[in-house]
Tab-separated table of C-alpha atoms in Angstrom:
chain	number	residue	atom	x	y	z
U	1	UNK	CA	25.822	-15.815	-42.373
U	2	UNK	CA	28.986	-15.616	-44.279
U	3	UNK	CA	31.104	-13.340	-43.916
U	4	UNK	CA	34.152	-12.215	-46.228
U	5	UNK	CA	37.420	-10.226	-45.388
U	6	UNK	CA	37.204	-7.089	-47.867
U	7	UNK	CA	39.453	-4.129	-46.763
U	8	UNK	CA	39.126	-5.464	-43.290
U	9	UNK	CA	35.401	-4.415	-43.561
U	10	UNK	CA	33.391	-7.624	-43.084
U	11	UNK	CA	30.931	-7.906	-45.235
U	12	UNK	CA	27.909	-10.295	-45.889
U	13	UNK	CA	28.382	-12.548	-49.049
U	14	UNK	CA	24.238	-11.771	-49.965
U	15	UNK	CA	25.543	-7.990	-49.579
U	16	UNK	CA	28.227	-8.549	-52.279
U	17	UNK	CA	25.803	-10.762	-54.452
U	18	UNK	CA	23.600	-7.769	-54.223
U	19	UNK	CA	26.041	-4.663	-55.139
U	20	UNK	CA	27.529	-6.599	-57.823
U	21	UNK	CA	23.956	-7.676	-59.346
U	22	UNK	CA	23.236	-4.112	-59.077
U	23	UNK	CA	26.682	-3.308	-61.648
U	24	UNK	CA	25.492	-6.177	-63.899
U	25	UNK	CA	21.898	-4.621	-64.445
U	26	UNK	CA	23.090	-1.070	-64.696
U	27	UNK	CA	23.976	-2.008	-68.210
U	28	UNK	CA	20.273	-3.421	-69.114
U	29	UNK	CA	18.398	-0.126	-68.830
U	30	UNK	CA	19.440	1.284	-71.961
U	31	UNK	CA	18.413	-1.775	-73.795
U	32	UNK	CA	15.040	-1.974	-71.337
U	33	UNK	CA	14.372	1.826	-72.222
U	34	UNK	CA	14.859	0.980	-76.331
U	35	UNK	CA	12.751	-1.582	-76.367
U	36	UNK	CA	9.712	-0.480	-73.985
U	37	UNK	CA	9.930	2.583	-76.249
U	38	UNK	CA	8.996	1.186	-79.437
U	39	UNK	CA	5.437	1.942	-77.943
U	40	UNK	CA	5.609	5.956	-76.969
U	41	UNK	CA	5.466	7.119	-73.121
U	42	UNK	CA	6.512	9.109	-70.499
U	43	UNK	CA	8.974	9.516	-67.822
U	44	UNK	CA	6.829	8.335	-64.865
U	45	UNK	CA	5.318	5.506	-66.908
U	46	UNK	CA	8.272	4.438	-68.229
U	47	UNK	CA	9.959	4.245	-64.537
U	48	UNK	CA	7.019	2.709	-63.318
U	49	UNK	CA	6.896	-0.095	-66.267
U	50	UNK	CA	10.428	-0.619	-65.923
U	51	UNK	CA	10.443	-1.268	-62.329
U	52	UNK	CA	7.516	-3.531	-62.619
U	53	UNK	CA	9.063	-5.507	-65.051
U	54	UNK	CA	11.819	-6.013	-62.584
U	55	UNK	CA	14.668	-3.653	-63.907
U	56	UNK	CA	15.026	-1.481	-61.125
U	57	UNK	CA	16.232	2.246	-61.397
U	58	UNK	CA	16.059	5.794	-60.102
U	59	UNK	CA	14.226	8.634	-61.523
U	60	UNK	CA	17.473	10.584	-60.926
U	61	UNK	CA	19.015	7.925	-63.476
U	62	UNK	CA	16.106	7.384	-65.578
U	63	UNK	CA	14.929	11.408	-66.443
U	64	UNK	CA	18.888	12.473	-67.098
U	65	UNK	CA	19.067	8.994	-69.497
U	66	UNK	CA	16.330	9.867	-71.538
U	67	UNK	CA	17.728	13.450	-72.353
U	68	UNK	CA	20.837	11.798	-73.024
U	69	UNK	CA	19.476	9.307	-75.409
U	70	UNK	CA	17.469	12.123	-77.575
U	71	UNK	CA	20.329	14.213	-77.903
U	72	UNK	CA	22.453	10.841	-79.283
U	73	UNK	CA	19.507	11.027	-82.049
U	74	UNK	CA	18.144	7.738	-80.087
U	75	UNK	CA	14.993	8.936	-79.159
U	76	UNK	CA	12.672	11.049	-80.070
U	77	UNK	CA	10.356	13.170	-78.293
U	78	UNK	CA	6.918	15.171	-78.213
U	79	UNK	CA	4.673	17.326	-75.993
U	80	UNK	CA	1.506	15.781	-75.475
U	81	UNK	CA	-0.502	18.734	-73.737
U	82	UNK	CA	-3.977	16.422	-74.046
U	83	UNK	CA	-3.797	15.601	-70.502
U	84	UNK	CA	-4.171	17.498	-67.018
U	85	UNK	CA	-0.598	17.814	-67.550
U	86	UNK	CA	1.528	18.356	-69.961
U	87	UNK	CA	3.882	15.578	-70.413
U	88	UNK	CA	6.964	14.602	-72.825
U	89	UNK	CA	6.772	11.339	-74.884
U	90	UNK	CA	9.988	9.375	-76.063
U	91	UNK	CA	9.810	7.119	-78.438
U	92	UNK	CA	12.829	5.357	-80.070
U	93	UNK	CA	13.747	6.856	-83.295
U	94	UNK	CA	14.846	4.394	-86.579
U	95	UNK	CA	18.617	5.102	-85.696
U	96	UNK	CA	17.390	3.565	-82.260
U	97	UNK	CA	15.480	0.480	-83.430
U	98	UNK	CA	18.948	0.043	-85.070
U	99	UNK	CA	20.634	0.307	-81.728
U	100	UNK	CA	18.133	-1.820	-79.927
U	101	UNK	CA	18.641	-5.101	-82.342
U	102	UNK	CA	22.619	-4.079	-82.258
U	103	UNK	CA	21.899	-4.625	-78.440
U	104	UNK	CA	19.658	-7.648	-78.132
U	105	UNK	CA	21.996	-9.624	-80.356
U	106	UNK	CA	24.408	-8.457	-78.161
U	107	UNK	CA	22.507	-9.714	-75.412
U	108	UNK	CA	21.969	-13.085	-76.854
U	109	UNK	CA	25.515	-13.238	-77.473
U	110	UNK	CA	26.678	-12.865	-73.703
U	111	UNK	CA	23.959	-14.749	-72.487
U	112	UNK	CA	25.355	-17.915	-74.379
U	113	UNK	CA	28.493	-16.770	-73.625
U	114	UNK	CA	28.310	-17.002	-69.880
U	115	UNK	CA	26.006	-20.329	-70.374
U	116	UNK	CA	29.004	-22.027	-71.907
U	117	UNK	CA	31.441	-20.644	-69.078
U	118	UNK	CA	28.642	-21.482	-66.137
U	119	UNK	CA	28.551	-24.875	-68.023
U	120	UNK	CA	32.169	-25.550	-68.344
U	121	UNK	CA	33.148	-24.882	-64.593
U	122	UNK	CA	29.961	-25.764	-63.182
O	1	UNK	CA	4.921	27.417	-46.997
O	2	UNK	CA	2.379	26.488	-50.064
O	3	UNK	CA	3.116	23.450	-51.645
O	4	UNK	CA	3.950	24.156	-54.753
O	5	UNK	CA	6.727	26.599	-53.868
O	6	UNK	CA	8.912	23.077	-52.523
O	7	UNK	CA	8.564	21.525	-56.276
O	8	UNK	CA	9.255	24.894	-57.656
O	9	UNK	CA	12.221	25.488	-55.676
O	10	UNK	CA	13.562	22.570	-56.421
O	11	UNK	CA	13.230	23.214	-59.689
O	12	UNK	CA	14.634	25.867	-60.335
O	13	UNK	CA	17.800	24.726	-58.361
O	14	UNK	CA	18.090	22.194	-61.174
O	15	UNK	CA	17.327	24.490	-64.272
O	16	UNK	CA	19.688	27.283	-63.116
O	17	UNK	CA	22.682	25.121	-63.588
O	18	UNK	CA	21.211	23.928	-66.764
O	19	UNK	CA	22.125	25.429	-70.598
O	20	UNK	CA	19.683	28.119	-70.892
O	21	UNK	CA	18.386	26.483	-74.098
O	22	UNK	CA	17.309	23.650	-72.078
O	23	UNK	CA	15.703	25.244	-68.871
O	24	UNK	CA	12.052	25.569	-69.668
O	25	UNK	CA	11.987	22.334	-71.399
O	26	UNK	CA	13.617	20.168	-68.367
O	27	UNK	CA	11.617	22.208	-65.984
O	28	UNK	CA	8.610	21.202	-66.992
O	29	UNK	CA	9.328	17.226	-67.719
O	30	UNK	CA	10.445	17.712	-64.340
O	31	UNK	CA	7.682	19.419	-62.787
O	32	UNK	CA	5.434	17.052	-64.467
O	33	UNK	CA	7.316	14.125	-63.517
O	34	UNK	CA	7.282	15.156	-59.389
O	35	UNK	CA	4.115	15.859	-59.424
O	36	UNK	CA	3.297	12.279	-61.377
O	37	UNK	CA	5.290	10.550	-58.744
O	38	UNK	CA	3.359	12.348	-55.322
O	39	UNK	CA	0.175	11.544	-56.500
O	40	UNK	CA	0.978	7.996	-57.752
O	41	UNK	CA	1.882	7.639	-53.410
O	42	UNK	CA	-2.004	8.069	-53.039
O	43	UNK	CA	-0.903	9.839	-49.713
O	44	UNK	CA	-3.617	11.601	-46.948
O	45	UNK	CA	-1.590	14.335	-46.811
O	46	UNK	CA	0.210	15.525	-50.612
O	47	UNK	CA	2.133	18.140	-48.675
O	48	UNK	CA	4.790	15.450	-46.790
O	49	UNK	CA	4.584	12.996	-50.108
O	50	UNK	CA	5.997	15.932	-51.559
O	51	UNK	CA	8.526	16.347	-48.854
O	52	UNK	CA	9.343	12.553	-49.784
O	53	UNK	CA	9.278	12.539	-53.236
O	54	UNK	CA	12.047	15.748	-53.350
O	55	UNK	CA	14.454	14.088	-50.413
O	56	UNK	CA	14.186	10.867	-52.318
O	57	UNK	CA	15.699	12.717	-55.664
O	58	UNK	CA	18.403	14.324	-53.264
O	59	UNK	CA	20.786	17.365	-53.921
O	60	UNK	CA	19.713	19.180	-56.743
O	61	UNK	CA	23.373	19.901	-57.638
O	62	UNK	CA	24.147	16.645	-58.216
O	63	UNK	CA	20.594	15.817	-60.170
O	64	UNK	CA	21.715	18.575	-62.505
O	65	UNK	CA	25.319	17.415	-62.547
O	66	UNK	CA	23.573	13.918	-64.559
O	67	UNK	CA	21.746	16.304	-66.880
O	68	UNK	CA	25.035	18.148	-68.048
O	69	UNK	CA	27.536	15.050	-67.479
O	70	UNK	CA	29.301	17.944	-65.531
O	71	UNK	CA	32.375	16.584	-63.157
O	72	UNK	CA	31.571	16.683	-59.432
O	73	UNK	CA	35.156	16.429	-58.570
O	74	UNK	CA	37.536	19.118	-58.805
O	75	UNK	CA	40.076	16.781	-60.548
O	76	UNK	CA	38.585	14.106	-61.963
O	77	UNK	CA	40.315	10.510	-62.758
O	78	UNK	CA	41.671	11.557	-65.943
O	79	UNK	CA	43.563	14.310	-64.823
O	80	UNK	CA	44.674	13.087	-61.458
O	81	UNK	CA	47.207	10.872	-61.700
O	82	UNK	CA	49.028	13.557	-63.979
O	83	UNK	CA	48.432	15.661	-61.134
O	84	UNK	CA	49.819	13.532	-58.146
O	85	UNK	CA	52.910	12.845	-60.344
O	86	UNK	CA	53.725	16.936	-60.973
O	87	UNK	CA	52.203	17.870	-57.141
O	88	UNK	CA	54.709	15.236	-56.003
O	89	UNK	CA	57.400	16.220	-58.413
O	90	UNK	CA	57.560	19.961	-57.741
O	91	UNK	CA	57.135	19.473	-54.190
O	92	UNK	CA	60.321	16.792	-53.706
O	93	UNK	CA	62.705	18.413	-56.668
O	94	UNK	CA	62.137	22.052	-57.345
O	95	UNK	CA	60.889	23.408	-53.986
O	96	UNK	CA	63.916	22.106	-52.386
O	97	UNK	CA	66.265	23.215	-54.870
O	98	UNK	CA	64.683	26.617	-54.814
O	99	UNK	CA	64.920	26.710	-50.918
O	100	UNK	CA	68.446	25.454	-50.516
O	101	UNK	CA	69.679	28.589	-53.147
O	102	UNK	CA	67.255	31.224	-51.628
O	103	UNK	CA	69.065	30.308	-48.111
O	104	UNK	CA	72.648	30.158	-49.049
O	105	UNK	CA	72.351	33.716	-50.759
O	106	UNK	CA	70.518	34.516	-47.832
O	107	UNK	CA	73.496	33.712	-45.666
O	108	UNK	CA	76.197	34.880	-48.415
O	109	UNK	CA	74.317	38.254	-48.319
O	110	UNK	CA	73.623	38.806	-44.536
O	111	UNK	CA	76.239	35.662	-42.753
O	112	UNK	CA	73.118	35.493	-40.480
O	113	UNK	CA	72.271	31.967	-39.536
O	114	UNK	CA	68.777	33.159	-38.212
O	115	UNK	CA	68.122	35.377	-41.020
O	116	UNK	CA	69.213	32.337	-43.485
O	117	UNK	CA	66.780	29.751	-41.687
O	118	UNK	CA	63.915	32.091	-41.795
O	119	UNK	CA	64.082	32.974	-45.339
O	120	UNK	CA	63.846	29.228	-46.008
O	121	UNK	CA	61.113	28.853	-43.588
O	122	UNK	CA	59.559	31.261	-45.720
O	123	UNK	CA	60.454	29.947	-48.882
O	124	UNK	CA	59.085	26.821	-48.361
O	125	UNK	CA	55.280	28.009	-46.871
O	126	UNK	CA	54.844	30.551	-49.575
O	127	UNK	CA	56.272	28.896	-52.743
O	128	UNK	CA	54.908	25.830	-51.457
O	129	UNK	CA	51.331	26.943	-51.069
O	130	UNK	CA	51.513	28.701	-54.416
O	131	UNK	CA	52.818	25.610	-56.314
O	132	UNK	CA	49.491	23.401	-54.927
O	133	UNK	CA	47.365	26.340	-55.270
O	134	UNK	CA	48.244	27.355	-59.244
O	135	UNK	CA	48.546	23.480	-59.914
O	136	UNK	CA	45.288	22.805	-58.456
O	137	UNK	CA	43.212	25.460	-60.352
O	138	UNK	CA	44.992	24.902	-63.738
O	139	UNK	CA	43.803	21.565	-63.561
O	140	UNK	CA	40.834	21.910	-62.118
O	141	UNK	CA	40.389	24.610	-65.275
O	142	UNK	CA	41.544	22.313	-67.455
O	143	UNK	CA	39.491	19.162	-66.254
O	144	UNK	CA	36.372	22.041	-66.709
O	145	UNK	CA	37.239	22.841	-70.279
O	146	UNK	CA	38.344	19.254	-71.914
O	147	UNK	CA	34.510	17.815	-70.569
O	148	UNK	CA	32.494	20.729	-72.189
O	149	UNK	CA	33.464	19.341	-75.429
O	150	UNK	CA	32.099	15.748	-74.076
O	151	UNK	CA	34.788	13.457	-75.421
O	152	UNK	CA	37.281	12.999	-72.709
O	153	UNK	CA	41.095	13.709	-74.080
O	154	UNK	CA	43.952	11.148	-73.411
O	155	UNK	CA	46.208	12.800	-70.308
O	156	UNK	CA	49.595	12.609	-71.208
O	157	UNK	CA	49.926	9.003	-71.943
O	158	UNK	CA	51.436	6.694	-69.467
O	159	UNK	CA	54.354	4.457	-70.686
O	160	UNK	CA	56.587	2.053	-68.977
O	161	UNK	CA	59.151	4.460	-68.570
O	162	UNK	CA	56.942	5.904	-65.577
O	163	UNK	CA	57.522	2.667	-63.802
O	164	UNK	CA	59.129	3.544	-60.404
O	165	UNK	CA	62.291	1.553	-59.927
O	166	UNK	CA	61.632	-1.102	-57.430
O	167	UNK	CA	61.695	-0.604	-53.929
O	168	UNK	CA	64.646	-2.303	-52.669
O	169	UNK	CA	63.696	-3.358	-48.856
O	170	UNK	CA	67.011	-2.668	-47.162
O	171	UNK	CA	65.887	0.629	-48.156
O	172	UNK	CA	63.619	0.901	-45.056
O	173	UNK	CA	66.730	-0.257	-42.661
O	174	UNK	CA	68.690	2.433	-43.994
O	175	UNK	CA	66.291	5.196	-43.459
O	176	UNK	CA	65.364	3.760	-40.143
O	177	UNK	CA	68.989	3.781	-39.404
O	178	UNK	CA	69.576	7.022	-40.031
O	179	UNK	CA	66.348	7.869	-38.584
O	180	UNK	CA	67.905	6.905	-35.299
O	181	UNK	CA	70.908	8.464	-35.408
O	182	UNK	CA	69.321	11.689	-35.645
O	183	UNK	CA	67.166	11.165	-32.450
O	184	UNK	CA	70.181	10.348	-30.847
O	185	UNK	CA	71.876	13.554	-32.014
O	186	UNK	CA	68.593	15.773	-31.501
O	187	UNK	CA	68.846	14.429	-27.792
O	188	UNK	CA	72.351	14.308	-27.230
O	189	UNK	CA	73.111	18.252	-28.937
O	190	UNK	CA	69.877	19.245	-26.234
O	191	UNK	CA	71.107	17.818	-23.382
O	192	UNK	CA	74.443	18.662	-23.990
O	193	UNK	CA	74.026	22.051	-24.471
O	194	UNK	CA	71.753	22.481	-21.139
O	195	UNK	CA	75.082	20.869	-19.244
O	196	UNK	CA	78.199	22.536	-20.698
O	197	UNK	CA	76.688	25.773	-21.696
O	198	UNK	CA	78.827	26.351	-24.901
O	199	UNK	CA	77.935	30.070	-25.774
O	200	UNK	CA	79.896	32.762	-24.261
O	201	UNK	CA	77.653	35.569	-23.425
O	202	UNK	CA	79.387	38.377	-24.226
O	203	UNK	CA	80.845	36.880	-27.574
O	204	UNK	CA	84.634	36.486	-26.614
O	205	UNK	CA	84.558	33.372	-25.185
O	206	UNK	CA	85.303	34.765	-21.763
O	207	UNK	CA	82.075	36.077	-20.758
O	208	UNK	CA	79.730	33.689	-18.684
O	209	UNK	CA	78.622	30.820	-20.617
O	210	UNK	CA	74.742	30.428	-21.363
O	211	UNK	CA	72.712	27.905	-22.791
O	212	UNK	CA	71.340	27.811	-26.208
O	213	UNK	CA	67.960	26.922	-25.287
O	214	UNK	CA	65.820	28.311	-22.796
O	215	UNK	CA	66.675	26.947	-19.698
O	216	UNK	CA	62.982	27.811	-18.749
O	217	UNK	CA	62.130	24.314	-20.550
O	218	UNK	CA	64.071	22.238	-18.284
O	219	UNK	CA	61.535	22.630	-15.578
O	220	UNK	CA	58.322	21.906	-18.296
O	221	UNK	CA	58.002	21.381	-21.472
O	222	UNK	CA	61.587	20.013	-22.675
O	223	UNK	CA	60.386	16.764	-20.858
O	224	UNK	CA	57.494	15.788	-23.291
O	225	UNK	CA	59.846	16.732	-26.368
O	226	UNK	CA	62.578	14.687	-25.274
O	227	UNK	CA	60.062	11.778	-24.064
O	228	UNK	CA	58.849	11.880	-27.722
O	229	UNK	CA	62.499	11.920	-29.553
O	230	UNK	CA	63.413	8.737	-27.244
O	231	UNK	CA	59.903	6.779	-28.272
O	232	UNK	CA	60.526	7.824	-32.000
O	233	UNK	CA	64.252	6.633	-31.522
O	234	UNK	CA	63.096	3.421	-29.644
O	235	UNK	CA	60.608	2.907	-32.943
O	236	UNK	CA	63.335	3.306	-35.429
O	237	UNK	CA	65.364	0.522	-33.374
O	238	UNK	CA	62.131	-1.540	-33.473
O	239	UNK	CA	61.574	-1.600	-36.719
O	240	UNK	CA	65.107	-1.916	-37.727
O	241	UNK	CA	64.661	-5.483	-36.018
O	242	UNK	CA	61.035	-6.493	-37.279
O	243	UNK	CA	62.441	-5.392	-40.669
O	244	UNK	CA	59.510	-3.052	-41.082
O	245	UNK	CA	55.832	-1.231	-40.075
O	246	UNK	CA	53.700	-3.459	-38.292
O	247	UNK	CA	50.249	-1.907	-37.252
O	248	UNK	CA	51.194	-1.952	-33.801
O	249	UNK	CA	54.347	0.405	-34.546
O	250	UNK	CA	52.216	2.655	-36.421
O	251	UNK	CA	50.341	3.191	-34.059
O	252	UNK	CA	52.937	3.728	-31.240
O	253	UNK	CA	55.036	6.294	-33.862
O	254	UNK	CA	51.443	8.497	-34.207
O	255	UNK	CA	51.664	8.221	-30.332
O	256	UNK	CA	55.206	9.724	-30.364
O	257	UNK	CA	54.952	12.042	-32.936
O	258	UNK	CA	52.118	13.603	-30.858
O	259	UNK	CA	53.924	13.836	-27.821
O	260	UNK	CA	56.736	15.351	-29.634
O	261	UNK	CA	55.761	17.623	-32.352
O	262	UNK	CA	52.404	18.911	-29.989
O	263	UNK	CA	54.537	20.504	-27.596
O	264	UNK	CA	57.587	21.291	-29.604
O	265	UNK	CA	55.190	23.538	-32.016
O	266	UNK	CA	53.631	25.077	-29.108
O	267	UNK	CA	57.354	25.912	-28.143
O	268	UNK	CA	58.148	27.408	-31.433
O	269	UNK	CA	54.603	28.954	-31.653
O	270	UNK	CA	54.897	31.149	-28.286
O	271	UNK	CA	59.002	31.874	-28.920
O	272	UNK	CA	59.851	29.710	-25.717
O	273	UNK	CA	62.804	27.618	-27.774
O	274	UNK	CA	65.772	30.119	-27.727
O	275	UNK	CA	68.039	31.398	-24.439
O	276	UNK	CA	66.646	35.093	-24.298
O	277	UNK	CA	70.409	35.829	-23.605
O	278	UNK	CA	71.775	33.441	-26.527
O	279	UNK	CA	69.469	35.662	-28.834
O	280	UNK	CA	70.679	39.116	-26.945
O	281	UNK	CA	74.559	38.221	-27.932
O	282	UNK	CA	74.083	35.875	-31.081
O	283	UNK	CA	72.579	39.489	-32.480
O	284	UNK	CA	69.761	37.822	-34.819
O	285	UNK	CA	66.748	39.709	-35.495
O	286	UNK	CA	65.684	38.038	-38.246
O	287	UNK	CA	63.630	35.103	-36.010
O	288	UNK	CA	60.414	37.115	-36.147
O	289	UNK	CA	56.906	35.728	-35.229
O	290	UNK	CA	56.145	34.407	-38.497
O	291	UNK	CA	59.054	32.876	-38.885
O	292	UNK	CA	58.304	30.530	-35.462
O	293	UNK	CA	54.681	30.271	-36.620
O	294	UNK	CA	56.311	28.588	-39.522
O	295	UNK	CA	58.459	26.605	-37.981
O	296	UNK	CA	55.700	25.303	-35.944
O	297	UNK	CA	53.501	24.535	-39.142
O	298	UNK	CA	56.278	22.652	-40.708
O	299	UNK	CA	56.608	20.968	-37.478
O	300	UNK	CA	53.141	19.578	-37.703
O	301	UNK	CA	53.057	18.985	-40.932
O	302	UNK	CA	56.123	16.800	-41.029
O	303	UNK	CA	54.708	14.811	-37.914
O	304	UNK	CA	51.759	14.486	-39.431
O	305	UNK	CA	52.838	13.054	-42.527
O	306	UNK	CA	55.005	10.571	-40.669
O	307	UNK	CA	52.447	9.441	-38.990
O	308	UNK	CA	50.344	8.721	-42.128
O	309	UNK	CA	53.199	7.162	-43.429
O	310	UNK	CA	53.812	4.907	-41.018
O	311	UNK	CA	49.906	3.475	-41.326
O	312	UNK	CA	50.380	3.107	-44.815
O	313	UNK	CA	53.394	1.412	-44.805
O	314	UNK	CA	51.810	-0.838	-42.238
O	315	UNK	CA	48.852	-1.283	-44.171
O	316	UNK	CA	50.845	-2.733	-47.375
């Protein structure tokens, strides 16, 4: 395994791959949550979909998000009370479809971006 | 304990931190949500998914905290660096200042030395302690009332006339060298005074000559204080030589400091520094209890601080 010096802590370089993956997809699951929204759905679901799809995140990161993104006029929500329980859909809201192309371009942008660098000092 | 009292306590530890406006609304995404997730684990027994599912989401402080974007830190990273700088400032320029006046009208009023060194003793805990305590609140106040409004305000800006001037490295000989000097003079005045007993008892210069400290030390704890003063002067010498803290040194200096300030605070703690007779004739009342217990605190404090300063300055 290899090992690198970091604040005379040795750590393992997969360890440091990993962390700093983690930093690069914290970023994602805004855009993730925008577009899985377009179809309406609930906390659990959503974490559940989201996870499955491979962008990994906490309920404690996910519920608070959600909130966050209503009150920024992202989302919007609704009871549904058909069910055993009641439960709170999102969906995004036409400010947030704006958001979510403002974001995927943005997304297409990097992603060339760091092809071109990868590329260049590959 | 049912069940459903767990989720509901939980709960409720979230909401009660919450705006009231948004209580019953998060409590019940959130009850909803808990109870989605322990029933998605398919477990035998719901009661311990439960147990799970609750540890997994952790302190409900800090769940709560994400809901309100509330700091978790008493001073948080805007505000701190403007805090070090005026924590640092009023601690190395006005407390001083302060002190050195309070004790020379001390001694103009009273020509006590003892009276003069325990007012500043004083001075320094009290107006010390107040300084980091008012600091710290207003800040921490201040921190509280800038992120209710959400968008965080500029601290006073930073500009390139903050830049320190640069360390010049013969700084660290200098201080070392007079580091060393007084060890030699903290050793010399101690075991001069225990051989040519310079007080005269009865105040006329006549009288039998005493010691200034107790001689009760000589056969105890004077031995680890002195032991400690010649390491810490031995350290100074080192690192005049080495040019510097190595980790090795740092480690040595925490060493001394130990065996010097530990016992020399335990000295000044139980009023076992000072020639009972000295004090008789020298007629100073003013070296109460708190006054050692002081001394002793600073005493700690200032070996303590040396000795982080020596492992950061060996870190670098």
């Amino acid at each position: 395994m290899v090992c690198v010096a970091h604040y005379g802590v040795f750590v393992s370089v997969e360890e440091l791959t990993l962390a700093q993956a983690h930093e690069l997809r914290r970023g994602t699951v805004v855009l993730a949550c925008l577009a899985l929204l377009r179809e309406p759905s609930y906390g659990y679901a959503l974490l559940e979909t989201l996870n499955g799809a491979g962008v990994s995140v906490d309920g404690n990161t996910l519920y608070p998000l959600l909130r966050r993104l209503e009150k920024q006029g992202l989302l919007t929500s609704e009871w549904n009370t058909d069910e055993s329980r009641p439960r709170k859909f999102y969906r995004v809201s036409p400010d947030g479809s704006l958001v979510l192309a403002g974001l995927v371009r943005e997304w297409q942008d990097l992603s060339a971006t760091i092809a071109r660098l990868t590329k260049e000092n590959g | 304990m049912s069940t459903s009292s767990l989720t509901e306590r939980y709960v409720d530890e979230v909401v009660r931190r919450l705006p009231a406006a948004q209580r019953d609304d998060i409590g019940e995404e959130l009850r909803t949500t808990i109870a989605d997730t322990v029933e998605a684990r398919e477990a035998a027994d719901p009661q311990s998914a439960e147990r799970e599912v609750l540890t997994e989401m952790g302190d409900p402080v800090r769940y709560a905290a994400r809901y309100t974007g509330r700091p978790l830190a008493l001073i948080g990273p805007d505000l701190y660096p403007a805090y070090i700088r005026l924590l640092v400032l009023l601690l190395s320029s006005v407390l001083p200042v302060i002190t050195t006046v309070s004790v020379l009208v001390e001694l103009a009023d009273s020509g006590d030395v003892g009276a003069a060194v325990g007012e500043g003793v004083t001075t320094v805990l009290t107006l010390g302690a107040q300084m980091i305590a008012v600091l710290t609140v207003v800040f921490a106040l201040v921190d509280r009332l800038r992120s209710r409004d959400g968008a965080p305000a500029r601290s006073a800006a930073w500009t390139l006339a903050d830049l320190p001037e640069p360390r010049k490295k013969d700084k660290v000989g200098i201080m070392d060298a007079l580091g060393a000097a007084w060890y030699a003079l903290l050793i010399s005045l101690t075991v001069w005074q225990h051989v040519a007993k310079p007080y005269g008892a009865d105040g006329h210069g006549g009288g039998k000559a005493v010691e200034v400290l107790d001689p009760a030390l000589w056969s105890g704890w004077i031995w680890p204080v002195l032991l400690g003063l010649a390491a810490m002067l031995a350290l100074s010498a080192a690192r005049i030589t080495v040019r510097g803290w190595t980790v090795r040194l740092a480690v040595l200096n925490a060493v001394a400091q130990a065996v010097f300030a530990l016992p020399f605070a335990w000295i000044l703690q139980h009023r076992m520094l000072f020639n009972p007779e000295f004090l008789k004739t020298a007629g100073t009342d003013a070296l109460t209890q708190e006054v050692y217990s002081g001394l002793a605190v600073i005493v700690l404090v200032l070996g303590a601080s040396a000795v982080v300063t020596g492992f950061r300055s060996a870190r670098r």
